[in-house]
GROMACS .gro file of C-alpha atoms in nm:
model
  222
    1MET     CA    1   0.849   2.239  -0.210
    2SER     CA    2   0.989   1.911  -0.086
    3SER     CA    3   1.318   1.799  -0.241
    4VAL     CA    4   1.212   1.436  -0.195
    5ARG     CA    5   1.119   1.288  -0.531
    6VAL     CA    6   0.815   1.064  -0.492
    7LEU     CA    7   0.656   0.808  -0.723
    8VAL     CA    8   0.298   0.715  -0.633
    9ALA     CA    9   0.155   0.400  -0.788
   10THR     CA   10  -0.220   0.346  -0.782
   11ALA     CA   11  -0.417   0.066  -0.946
   12VAL     CA   12  -0.670   0.256  -1.156
   13PRO     CA   13  -0.718   0.608  -1.297
   14ALA     CA   14  -0.983   0.704  -1.038
   15GLU     CA   15  -0.731   0.646  -0.759
   16ARG     CA   16  -0.457   0.825  -0.954
   17ASP     CA   17  -0.683   1.127  -1.001
   18ALA     CA   18  -0.780   1.132  -0.631
   19VAL     CA   19  -0.414   1.142  -0.530
   20ALA     CA   20  -0.310   1.389  -0.800
   21ARG     CA   21  -0.573   1.642  -0.687
   22ALA     CA   22  -0.376   1.693  -0.367
   23PHE     CA   23  -0.024   1.577  -0.451
   24THR     CA   24   0.122   1.744  -0.755
   25GLY     CA   25   0.438   1.938  -0.812
   26ASN     CA   26   0.800   1.909  -0.913
   27GLY     CA   27   0.949   1.570  -0.836
   28ARG     CA   28   0.614   1.398  -0.791
   29LEU     CA   29   0.462   1.150  -1.033
   30VAL     CA   30   0.133   0.966  -0.985
   31ILE     CA   31   0.071   0.669  -1.214
   32ALA     CA   32  -0.210   0.419  -1.261
   33ALA     CA   33   0.011   0.110  -1.250
   34GLY     CA   34  -0.263  -0.146  -1.304
   35VAL     CA   35  -0.451  -0.402  -1.099
   36GLY     CA   36  -0.272  -0.687  -0.925
   37PRO     CA   37   0.081  -0.735  -0.792
   38ALA     CA   38   0.244  -0.843  -1.119
   39LEU     CA   39   0.133  -0.547  -1.332
   40ALA     CA   40   0.188  -0.306  -1.044
   41ALA     CA   41   0.544  -0.432  -1.005
   42ALA     CA   42   0.618  -0.411  -1.377
   43SER     CA   43   0.475  -0.059  -1.414
   44THR     CA   44   0.651   0.068  -1.102
   45ALA     CA   45   0.983  -0.084  -1.206
   46THR     CA   46   0.952   0.077  -1.549
   47ALA     CA   47   0.890   0.421  -1.398
   48LEU     CA   48   1.179   0.381  -1.154
   49THR     CA   49   1.417   0.266  -1.425
   50THR     CA   50   1.320   0.549  -1.658
   51ALA     CA   51   1.379   0.807  -1.385
   52ALA     CA   52   1.713   0.655  -1.283
   53LEU     CA   53   1.839   0.644  -1.641
   54GLY     CA   54   1.735   1.007  -1.681
   55GLY     CA   55   1.943   1.108  -1.380
   56THR     CA   56   1.640   1.194  -1.164
   57PRO     CA   57   1.585   0.887  -0.943
   58TYR     CA   58   1.301   0.873  -0.696
   59HIS     CA   59   1.364   0.875  -0.320
   60LEU     CA   60   1.034   0.716  -0.218
   61VAL     CA   61   0.768   0.496  -0.375
   62VAL     CA   62   0.410   0.493  -0.244
   63SER     CA   63   0.145   0.233  -0.320
   64ALA     CA   64  -0.188   0.408  -0.276
   65GLY     CA   65  -0.556   0.344  -0.330
   66ILE     CA   66  -0.866   0.200  -0.176
   67ALA     CA   67  -0.885  -0.129   0.010
   68GLY     CA   68  -1.096  -0.367   0.207
   69GLY     CA   69  -1.070  -0.316   0.581
   70PHE     CA   70  -1.074  -0.580   0.851
   71GLN     CA   71  -1.351  -0.501   1.094
   72PRO     CA   72  -1.379  -0.343   1.344
   73GLU     CA   73  -1.021  -0.214   1.342
   74ALA     CA   74  -1.038  -0.047   1.000
   75PRO     CA   75  -1.392   0.081   0.940
   76VAL     CA   76  -1.517   0.204   0.605
   77GLY     CA   77  -1.388   0.554   0.535
   78SER     CA   78  -1.082   0.521   0.757
   79LEU     CA   79  -0.717   0.545   0.655
   80VAL     CA   80  -0.451   0.277   0.695
   81ILE     CA   81  -0.074   0.311   0.660
   82ALA     CA   82   0.127  -0.008   0.630
   83ASP     CA   83   0.408  -0.073   0.873
   84GLU     CA   84   0.430  -0.413   0.703
   85ILE     CA   85   0.340  -0.491   0.341
   86THR     CA   86   0.280  -0.865   0.318
   87ALA     CA   87   0.191  -1.100   0.034
   88ALA     CA   88  -0.085  -1.304   0.194
   89ASP     CA   89  -0.129  -1.577  -0.067
   90LEU     CA   90   0.224  -1.625  -0.202
   91GLY     CA   91   0.311  -1.982  -0.110
   92ALA     CA   92   0.161  -2.330  -0.112
   93GLN     CA   93  -0.158  -2.487   0.013
   94THR     CA   94  -0.086  -2.810   0.204
   95PRO     CA   95  -0.295  -3.063   0.399
   96ASP     CA   96  -0.183  -2.876   0.712
   97GLY     CA   97  -0.283  -2.537   0.576
   98PHE     CA   98  -0.118  -2.250   0.392
   99VAL     CA   99   0.263  -2.230   0.388
  100PRO     CA  100   0.426  -1.898   0.286
  101VAL     CA  101   0.691  -1.905   0.017
  102THR     CA  102   0.958  -1.815   0.272
  103ASP     CA  103   0.892  -2.141   0.455
  104LEU     CA  104   0.958  -2.318   0.126
  105GLY     CA  105   1.301  -2.159   0.113
  106PHE     CA  106   1.233  -1.886  -0.143
  107GLY     CA  107   1.213  -1.510  -0.162
  108THR     CA  108   1.033  -1.283   0.079
  109VAL     CA  109   0.673  -1.210   0.169
  110THR     CA  110   0.707  -0.889   0.371
  111HIS     CA  111   0.850  -0.542   0.317
  112ARG     CA  112   0.873  -0.289   0.601
  113PRO     CA  113   0.839   0.084   0.529
  114PRO     CA  114   1.052   0.338   0.718
  115GLU     CA  115   0.934   0.340   1.079
  116ALA     CA  116   0.980   0.712   1.138
  117LEU     CA  117   0.794   0.806   0.823
  118VAL     CA  118   0.505   0.572   0.902
  119ARG     CA  119   0.480   0.717   1.251
  120ASP     CA  120   0.486   1.078   1.134
  121LEU     CA  121   0.233   1.020   0.855
  122ALA     CA  122  -0.002   0.834   1.087
  123ALA     CA  123   0.010   1.131   1.325
  124ALA     CA  124  -0.046   1.383   1.045
  125THR     CA  125  -0.334   1.200   0.877
  126GLY     CA  126  -0.502   1.021   1.167
  127ALA     CA  127  -0.441   0.688   0.994
  128ARG     CA  128  -0.391   0.366   1.179
  129ALA     CA  129  -0.064   0.180   1.121
  130GLY     CA  130  -0.058  -0.196   1.077
  131THR     CA  131  -0.014  -0.474   0.826
  132VAL     CA  132  -0.165  -0.431   0.480
  133LEU     CA  133  -0.202  -0.760   0.296
  134THR     CA  134  -0.157  -0.802  -0.078
  135VAL     CA  135  -0.384  -1.064  -0.233
  136SER     CA  136  -0.428  -1.182  -0.590
  137THR     CA  137  -0.788  -1.282  -0.518
  138VAL     CA  138  -1.003  -1.041  -0.319
  139THR     CA  139  -1.164  -1.198  -0.013
  140GLY     CA  140  -1.534  -1.272  -0.059
  141THR     CA  141  -1.624  -1.495   0.235
  142ALA     CA  142  -1.620  -1.473   0.612
  143GLU     CA  143  -1.420  -1.796   0.625
  144ARG     CA  144  -1.132  -1.657   0.420
  145ALA     CA  145  -1.137  -1.330   0.612
  146ALA     CA  146  -1.105  -1.527   0.937
  147ALA     CA  147  -0.825  -1.740   0.791
  148LEU     CA  148  -0.629  -1.433   0.684
  149ARG     CA  149  -0.666  -1.273   1.024
  150GLY     CA  150  -0.563  -1.598   1.186
  151ARG     CA  151  -0.236  -1.597   0.991
  152HIS     CA  152  -0.191  -1.219   1.012
  153PRO     CA  153  -0.343  -1.093   1.339
  154ARG     CA  154  -0.212  -0.738   1.284
  155ALA     CA  155  -0.373  -0.707   0.941
  156LEU     CA  156  -0.585  -0.396   0.896
  157ALA     CA  157  -0.659  -0.409   0.524
  158GLU     CA  158  -0.616  -0.605   0.203
  159ALA     CA  159  -0.549  -0.476  -0.147
  160MET     CA  160  -0.394  -0.613  -0.465
  161GLU     CA  161  -0.086  -0.406  -0.547
  162GLY     CA  162   0.125  -0.313  -0.244
  163PHE     CA  163   0.362  -0.609  -0.243
  164GLY     CA  164   0.427  -0.577  -0.616
  165VAL     CA  165   0.509  -0.208  -0.579
  166ALA     CA  166   0.731  -0.288  -0.281
  167GLU     CA  167   0.920  -0.555  -0.475
  168ALA     CA  168   0.995  -0.306  -0.751
  169ALA     CA  169   1.106  -0.042  -0.501
  170ALA     CA  170   1.330  -0.292  -0.321
  171ALA     CA  171   1.495  -0.390  -0.650
  172HIS     CA  172   1.592  -0.023  -0.692
  173GLY     CA  173   1.692   0.024  -0.328
  174VAL     CA  174   1.413   0.279  -0.272
  175PRO     CA  175   1.198   0.295   0.045
  176VAL     CA  176   0.830   0.218   0.006
  177LEU     CA  177   0.504   0.318   0.173
  178GLU     CA  178   0.150   0.190   0.136
  179ILE     CA  179  -0.146   0.416   0.212
  180ARG     CA  180  -0.502   0.287   0.180
  181ALA     CA  181  -0.848   0.431   0.232
  182VAL     CA  182  -1.104   0.169   0.331
  183SER     CA  183  -1.396   0.140   0.091
  184ASN     CA  184  -1.553  -0.185   0.211
  185PRO     CA  185  -1.524  -0.451   0.480
  186VAL     CA  186  -1.313  -0.762   0.416
  187GLY     CA  187  -1.551  -1.057   0.398
  188PRO     CA  188  -1.870  -1.148   0.213
  189ARG     CA  189  -1.907  -0.930  -0.097
  190ASP     CA  190  -2.184  -0.675  -0.055
  191ARG     CA  191  -2.160  -0.408  -0.323
  192ALA     CA  192  -2.435  -0.207  -0.155
  193ALA     CA  193  -2.206  -0.158   0.145
  194TRP     CA  194  -1.912  -0.025  -0.057
  195ARG     CA  195  -1.829   0.344  -0.020
  196ILE     CA  196  -1.579   0.404  -0.297
  197GLY     CA  197  -1.650   0.776  -0.326
  198GLU     CA  198  -1.594   0.830   0.045
  199ALA     CA  199  -1.272   0.633   0.031
  200LEU     CA  200  -1.138   0.832  -0.263
  201THR     CA  201  -1.219   1.155  -0.079
  202ALA     CA  202  -1.030   1.028   0.227
  203LEU     CA  203  -0.736   0.938   0.002
  204THR     CA  204  -0.727   1.289  -0.144
  205GLU     CA  205  -0.733   1.440   0.204
  206ALA     CA  206  -0.452   1.213   0.319
  207PHE     CA  207  -0.223   1.315   0.034
  208GLY     CA  208  -0.297   1.679   0.104
  209LYS     CA  209  -0.119   1.622   0.437
  210LEU     CA  210   0.171   1.421   0.297
  211ALA     CA  211   0.396   1.693   0.155
  212PRO     CA  212   0.468   1.877   0.485
  213VAL     CA  213   0.579   1.550   0.644
  214LEU     CA  214   0.810   1.471   0.353
  215GLU     CA  215   0.971   1.815   0.378
  216SER     CA  216   1.125   1.715   0.710
  217TRP     CA  217   1.193   1.350   0.622
  218LYS     CA  218   1.540   1.238   0.521
  219PRO     CA  219   1.546   0.940   0.281
  220TYR     CA  220   1.828   0.781   0.481
  221ASP     CA  221   1.620   0.801   0.801
  222GLN     CA  222   1.480   0.449   0.803
   0.00000   0.00000   0.00000
């Protein structure tokens, strides 16, 4: 049993259940933190604070769930692990285009998970490592998909919670990961093309391979 205490934050109960099927045990908690970065941040921060006050702080926080994948790099059914977690629409729209909040002199828009852990998990699960974008509005057009890729050429996927979870983890000084299974392409919305069941199965399989990697990972090994 790994001595690394892990908090996993998913958006909805179906994702929580998919993770919990393969990732249960002492020192592991899987929560449905809610949809969107704000609720995900609040729920994650609450869980981290409760654990810290109880004398059992977590060593790692994971944002997990399904996501849209940028094609062809992240096909439906594939796994993505974030080496960068970036808020894609946190900033200002100007006549010259989108300006991230950091260019306005505020805050941050990117969190970087531990490199060694990302590398080892990618090798263990067969996932591809790259940028996972956090958006408050899911992409529904080819034009927005192209614009996001233009600003973030390493982006593999978009979801709605990762940056919020990462902000909460950073506030507690805890490393963060984001693991996503691709359920649909980023772009025009086509519900007939979504494969949510396949993505949830891939997510379960990924977390079944997570524990052995964590057993050899040291939280201070960033």
